[in-house]
mmCIF file of C-alpha atoms and ligand atoms in Angstrom:
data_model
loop_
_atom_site.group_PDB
_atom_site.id
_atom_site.type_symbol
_atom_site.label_atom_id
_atom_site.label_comp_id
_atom_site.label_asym_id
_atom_site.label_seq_id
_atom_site.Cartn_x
_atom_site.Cartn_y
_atom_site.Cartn_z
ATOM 1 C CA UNK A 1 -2.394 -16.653 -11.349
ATOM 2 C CA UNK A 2 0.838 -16.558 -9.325
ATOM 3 C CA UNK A 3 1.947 -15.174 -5.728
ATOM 4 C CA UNK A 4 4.523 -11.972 -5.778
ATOM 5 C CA UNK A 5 7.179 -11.940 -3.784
ATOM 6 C CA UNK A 6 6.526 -8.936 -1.462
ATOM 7 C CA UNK A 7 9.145 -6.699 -0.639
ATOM 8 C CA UNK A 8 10.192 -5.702 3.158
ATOM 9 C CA UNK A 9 11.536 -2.434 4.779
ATOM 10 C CA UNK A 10 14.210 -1.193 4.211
ATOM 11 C CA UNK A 11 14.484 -1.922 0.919
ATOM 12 C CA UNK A 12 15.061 1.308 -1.051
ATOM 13 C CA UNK A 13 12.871 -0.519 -4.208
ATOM 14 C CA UNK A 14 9.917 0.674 -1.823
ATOM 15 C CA UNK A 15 11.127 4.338 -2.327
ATOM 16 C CA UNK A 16 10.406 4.162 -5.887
ATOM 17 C CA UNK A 17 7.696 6.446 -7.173
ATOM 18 C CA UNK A 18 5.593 4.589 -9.656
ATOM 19 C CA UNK A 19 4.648 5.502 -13.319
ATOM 20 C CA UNK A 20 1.648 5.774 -14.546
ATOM 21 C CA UNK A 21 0.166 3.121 -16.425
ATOM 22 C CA UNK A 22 -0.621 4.497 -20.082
ATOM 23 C CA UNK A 23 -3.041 1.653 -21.405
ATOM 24 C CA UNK A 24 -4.880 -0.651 -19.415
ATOM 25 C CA UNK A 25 -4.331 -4.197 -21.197
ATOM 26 C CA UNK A 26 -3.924 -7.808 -20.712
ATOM 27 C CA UNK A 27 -0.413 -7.219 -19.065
ATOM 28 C CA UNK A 28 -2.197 -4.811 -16.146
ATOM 29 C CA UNK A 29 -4.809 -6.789 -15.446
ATOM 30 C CA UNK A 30 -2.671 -10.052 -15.119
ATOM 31 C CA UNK A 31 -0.413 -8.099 -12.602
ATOM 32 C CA UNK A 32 -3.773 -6.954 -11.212
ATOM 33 C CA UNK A 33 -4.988 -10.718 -10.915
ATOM 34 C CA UNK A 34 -1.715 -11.756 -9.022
ATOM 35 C CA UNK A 35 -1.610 -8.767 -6.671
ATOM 36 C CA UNK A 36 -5.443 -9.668 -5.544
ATOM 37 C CA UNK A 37 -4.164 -13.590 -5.163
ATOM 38 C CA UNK A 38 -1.364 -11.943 -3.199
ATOM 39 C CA UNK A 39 -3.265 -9.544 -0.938
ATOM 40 C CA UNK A 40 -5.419 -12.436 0.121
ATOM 41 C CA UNK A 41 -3.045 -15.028 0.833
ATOM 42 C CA UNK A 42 -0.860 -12.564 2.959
ATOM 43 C CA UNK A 43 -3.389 -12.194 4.102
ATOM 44 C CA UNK A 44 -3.772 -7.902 3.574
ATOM 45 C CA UNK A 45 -6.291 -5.343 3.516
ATOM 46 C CA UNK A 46 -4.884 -3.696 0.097
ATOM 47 C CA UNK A 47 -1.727 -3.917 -1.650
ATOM 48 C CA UNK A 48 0.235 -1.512 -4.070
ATOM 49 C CA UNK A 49 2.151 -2.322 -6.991
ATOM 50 C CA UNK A 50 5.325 -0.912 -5.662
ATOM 51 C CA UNK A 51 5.562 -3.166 -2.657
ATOM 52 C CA UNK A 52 5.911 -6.475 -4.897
ATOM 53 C CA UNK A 53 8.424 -4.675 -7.156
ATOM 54 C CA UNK A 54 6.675 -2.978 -10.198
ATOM 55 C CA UNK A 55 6.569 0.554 -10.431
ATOM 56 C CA UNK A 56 3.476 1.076 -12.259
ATOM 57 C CA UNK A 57 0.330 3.300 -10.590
ATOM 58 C CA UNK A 58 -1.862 -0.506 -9.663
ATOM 59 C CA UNK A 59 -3.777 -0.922 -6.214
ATOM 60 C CA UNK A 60 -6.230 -3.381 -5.078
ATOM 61 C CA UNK A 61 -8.081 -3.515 -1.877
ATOM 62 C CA UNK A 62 -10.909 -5.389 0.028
ATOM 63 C CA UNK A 63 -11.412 -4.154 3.630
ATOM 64 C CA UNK A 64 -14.444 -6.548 3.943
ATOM 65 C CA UNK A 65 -14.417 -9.514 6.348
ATOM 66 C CA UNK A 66 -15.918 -11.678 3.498
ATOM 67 C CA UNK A 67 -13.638 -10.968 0.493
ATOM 68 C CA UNK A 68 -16.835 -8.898 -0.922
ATOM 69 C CA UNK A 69 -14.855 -5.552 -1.122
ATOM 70 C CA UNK A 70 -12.050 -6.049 -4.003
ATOM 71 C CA UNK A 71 -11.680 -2.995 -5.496
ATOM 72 C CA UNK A 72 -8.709 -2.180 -8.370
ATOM 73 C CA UNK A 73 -7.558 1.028 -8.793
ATOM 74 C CA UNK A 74 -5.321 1.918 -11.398
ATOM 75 C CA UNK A 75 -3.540 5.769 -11.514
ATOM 76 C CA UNK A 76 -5.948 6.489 -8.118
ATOM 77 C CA UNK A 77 -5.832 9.896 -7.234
ATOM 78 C CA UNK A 78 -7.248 11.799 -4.428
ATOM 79 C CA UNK A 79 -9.313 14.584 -5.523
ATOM 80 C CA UNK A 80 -10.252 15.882 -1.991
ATOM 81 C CA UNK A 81 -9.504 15.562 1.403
ATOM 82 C CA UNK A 82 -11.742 16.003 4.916
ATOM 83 C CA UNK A 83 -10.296 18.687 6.880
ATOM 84 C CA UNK A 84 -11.226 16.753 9.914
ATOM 85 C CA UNK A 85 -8.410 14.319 10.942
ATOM 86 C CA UNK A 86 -8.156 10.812 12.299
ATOM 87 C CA UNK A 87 -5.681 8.562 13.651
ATOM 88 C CA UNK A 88 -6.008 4.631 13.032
ATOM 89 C CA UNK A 89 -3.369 2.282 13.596
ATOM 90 C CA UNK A 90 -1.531 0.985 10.749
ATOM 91 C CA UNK A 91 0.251 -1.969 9.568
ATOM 92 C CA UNK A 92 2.102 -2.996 6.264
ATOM 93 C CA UNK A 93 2.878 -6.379 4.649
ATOM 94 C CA UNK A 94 6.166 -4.285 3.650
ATOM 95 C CA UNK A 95 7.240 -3.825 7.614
ATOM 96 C CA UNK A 96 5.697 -7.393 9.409
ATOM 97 C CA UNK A 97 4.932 -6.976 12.916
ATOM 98 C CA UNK A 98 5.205 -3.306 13.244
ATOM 99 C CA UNK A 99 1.369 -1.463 14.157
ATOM 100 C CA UNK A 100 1.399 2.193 15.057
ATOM 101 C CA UNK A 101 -0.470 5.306 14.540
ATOM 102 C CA UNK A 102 -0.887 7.638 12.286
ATOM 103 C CA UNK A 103 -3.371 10.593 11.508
ATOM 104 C CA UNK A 104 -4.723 11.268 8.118
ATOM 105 C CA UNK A 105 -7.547 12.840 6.615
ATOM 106 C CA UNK A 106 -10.683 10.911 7.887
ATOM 107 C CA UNK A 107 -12.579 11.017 4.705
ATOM 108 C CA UNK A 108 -11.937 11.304 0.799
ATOM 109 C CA UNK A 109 -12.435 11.424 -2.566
ATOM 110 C CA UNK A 110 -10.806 9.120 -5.120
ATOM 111 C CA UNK A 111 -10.821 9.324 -8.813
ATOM 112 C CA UNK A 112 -9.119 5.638 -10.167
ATOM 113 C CA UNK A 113 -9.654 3.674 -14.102
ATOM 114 C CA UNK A 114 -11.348 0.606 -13.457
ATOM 115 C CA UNK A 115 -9.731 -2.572 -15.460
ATOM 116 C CA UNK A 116 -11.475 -1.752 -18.402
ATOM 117 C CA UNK A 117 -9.247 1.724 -18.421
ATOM 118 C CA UNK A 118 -13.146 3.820 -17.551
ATOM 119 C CA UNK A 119 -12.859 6.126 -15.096
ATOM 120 C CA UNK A 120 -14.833 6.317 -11.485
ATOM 121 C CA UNK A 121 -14.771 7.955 -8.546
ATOM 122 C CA UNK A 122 -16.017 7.195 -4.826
ATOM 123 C CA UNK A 123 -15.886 8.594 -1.516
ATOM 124 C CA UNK A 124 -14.186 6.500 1.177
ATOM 125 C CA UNK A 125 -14.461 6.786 4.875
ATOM 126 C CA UNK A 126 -13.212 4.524 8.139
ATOM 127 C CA UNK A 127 -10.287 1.627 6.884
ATOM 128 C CA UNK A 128 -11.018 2.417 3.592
ATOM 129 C CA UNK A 129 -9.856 5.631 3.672
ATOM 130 C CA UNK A 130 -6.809 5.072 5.636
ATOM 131 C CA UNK A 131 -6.424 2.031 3.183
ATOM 132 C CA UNK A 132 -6.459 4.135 0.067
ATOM 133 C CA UNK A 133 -3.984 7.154 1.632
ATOM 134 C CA UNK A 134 -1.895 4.212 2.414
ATOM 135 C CA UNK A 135 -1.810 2.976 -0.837
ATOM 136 C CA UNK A 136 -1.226 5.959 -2.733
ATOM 137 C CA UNK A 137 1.641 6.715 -0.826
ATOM 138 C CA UNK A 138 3.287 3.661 -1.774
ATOM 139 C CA UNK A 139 3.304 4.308 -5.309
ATOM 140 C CA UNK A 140 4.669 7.374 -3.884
ATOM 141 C CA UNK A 141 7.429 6.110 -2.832
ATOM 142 C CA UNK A 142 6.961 6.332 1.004
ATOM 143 C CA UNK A 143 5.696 3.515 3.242
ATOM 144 C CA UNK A 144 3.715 4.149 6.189
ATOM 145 C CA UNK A 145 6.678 4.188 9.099
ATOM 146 C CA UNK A 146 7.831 7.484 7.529
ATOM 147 C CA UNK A 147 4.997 9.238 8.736
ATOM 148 C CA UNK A 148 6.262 8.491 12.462
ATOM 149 C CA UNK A 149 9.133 10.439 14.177
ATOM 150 C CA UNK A 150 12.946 10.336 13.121
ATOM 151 C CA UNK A 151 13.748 8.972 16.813
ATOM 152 C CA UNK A 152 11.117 6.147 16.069
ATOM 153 C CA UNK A 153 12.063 5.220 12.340
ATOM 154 C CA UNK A 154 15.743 5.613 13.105
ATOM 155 C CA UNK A 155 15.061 2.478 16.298
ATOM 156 C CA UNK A 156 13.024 0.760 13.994
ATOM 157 C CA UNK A 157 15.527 0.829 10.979
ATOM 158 C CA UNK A 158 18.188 -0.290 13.412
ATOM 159 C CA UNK A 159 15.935 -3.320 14.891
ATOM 160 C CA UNK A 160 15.254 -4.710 11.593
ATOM 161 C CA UNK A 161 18.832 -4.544 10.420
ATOM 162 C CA UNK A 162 19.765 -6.389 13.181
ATOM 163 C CA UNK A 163 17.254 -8.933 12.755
ATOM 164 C CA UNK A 164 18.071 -9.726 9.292
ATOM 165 C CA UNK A 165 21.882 -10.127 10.081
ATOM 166 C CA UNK A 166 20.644 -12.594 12.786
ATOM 167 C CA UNK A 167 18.866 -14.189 10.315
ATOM 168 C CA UNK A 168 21.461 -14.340 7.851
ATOM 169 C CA UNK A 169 23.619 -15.931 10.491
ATOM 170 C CA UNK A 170 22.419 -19.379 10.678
HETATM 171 O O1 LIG B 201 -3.194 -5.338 5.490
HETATM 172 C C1 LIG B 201 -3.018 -4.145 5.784
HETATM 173 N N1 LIG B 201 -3.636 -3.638 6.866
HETATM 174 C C2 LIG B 201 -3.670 -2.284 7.176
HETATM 175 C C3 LIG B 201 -4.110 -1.925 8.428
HETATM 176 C C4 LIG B 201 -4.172 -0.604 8.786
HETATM 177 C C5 LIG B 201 -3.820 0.357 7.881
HETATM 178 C C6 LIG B 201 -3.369 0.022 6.624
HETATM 179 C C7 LIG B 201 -3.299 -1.302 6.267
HETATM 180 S S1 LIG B 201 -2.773 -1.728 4.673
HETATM 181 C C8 LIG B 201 -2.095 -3.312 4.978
HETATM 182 C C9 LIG B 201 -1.697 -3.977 3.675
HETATM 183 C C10 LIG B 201 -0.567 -3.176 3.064
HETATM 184 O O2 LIG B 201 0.553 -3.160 3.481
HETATM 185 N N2 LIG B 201 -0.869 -2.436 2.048
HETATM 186 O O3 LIG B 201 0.075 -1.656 1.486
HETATM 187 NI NI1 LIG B 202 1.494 -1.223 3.066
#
């Protein structure tokens, strides 16, 4: 097992829309196994593959308190959405430090291959359904501040630029 280097915004590697995976071997489920040792050392509620630099349709999450909740989905899909609507506020190992809110479908469906490649589906509600939307999305190429307003993703762009050349200074 090993810890991935996770990638921060903006970075335009975390605009990359992943592939899917075609076979579900040893190689997947070691990048599977180091994404899960990743997502609880950050520590996260889920993690795609995207955000630690491979492009390939992989997502793990555990919303439970008690690391009882790890699930892996590999090319997850949504196969329906609520109508109903709900706003939670969300954060990203990707963009430290920055919480804000954004509305989503409050409920859906999710079709995934488990590491043995066999499909499954399950409904998801509450953090795990803003969890899962969030995830997809990164293997979409698009990371949670975009769903925010150009004034607000144009400050925060400029803020973190500025904090990395301060960093860079010293
Ligand atoms: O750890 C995480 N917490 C979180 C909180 C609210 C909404 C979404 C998330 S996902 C995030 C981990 C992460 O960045 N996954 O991509
Ligand atoms: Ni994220």
């Amino acid at each position: 097992m090993a810890l991935l280097n996770i990638l921060h915004y903006p970075d335009k590697r975390l605009h990359k829309v992943a592939k899917p995976v075609a076979q579900v071997d040893d190689r997947i489920r070691k990048l599977a196994a180091d994404m899960i040792e990743t997502m609880y050392d950050a520590p996260g509620v889920g993690l795609a593959a995207t955000q630690v630099d491979v492009h390939e349709r992989v997502v793990v999450i555990d919303v439970s308190e008690d690391k009882e909740g790890l699930m892996v989905l590999i090319n997850p899909e949504i196969i329906s959405y609520s109508d109903e609507q709900k706003t939670y506020e969300e954060g990203c190992l990707s963009v430290p430090g920055v919480y804000d809110e954004v509305e989503r479908p409050s409920t859906v469906r999710v079709r995934a291959l488990n590491l043995e490649g066999e499909p499954f589906e399950f409904d998801a509600e509450g953090l795990l359904a803003v969890c899962v939307q969030h995830e997809i999305d990164h293997l979409n190429g698009r990371v949670f501040v975009q769903h925010l307003s150009m004034l607000k993703q144009t400050r925060l762009k400029a803020k973190l630029r500025k904090e990395q050349r301060e960093l860079e200074r010293v």
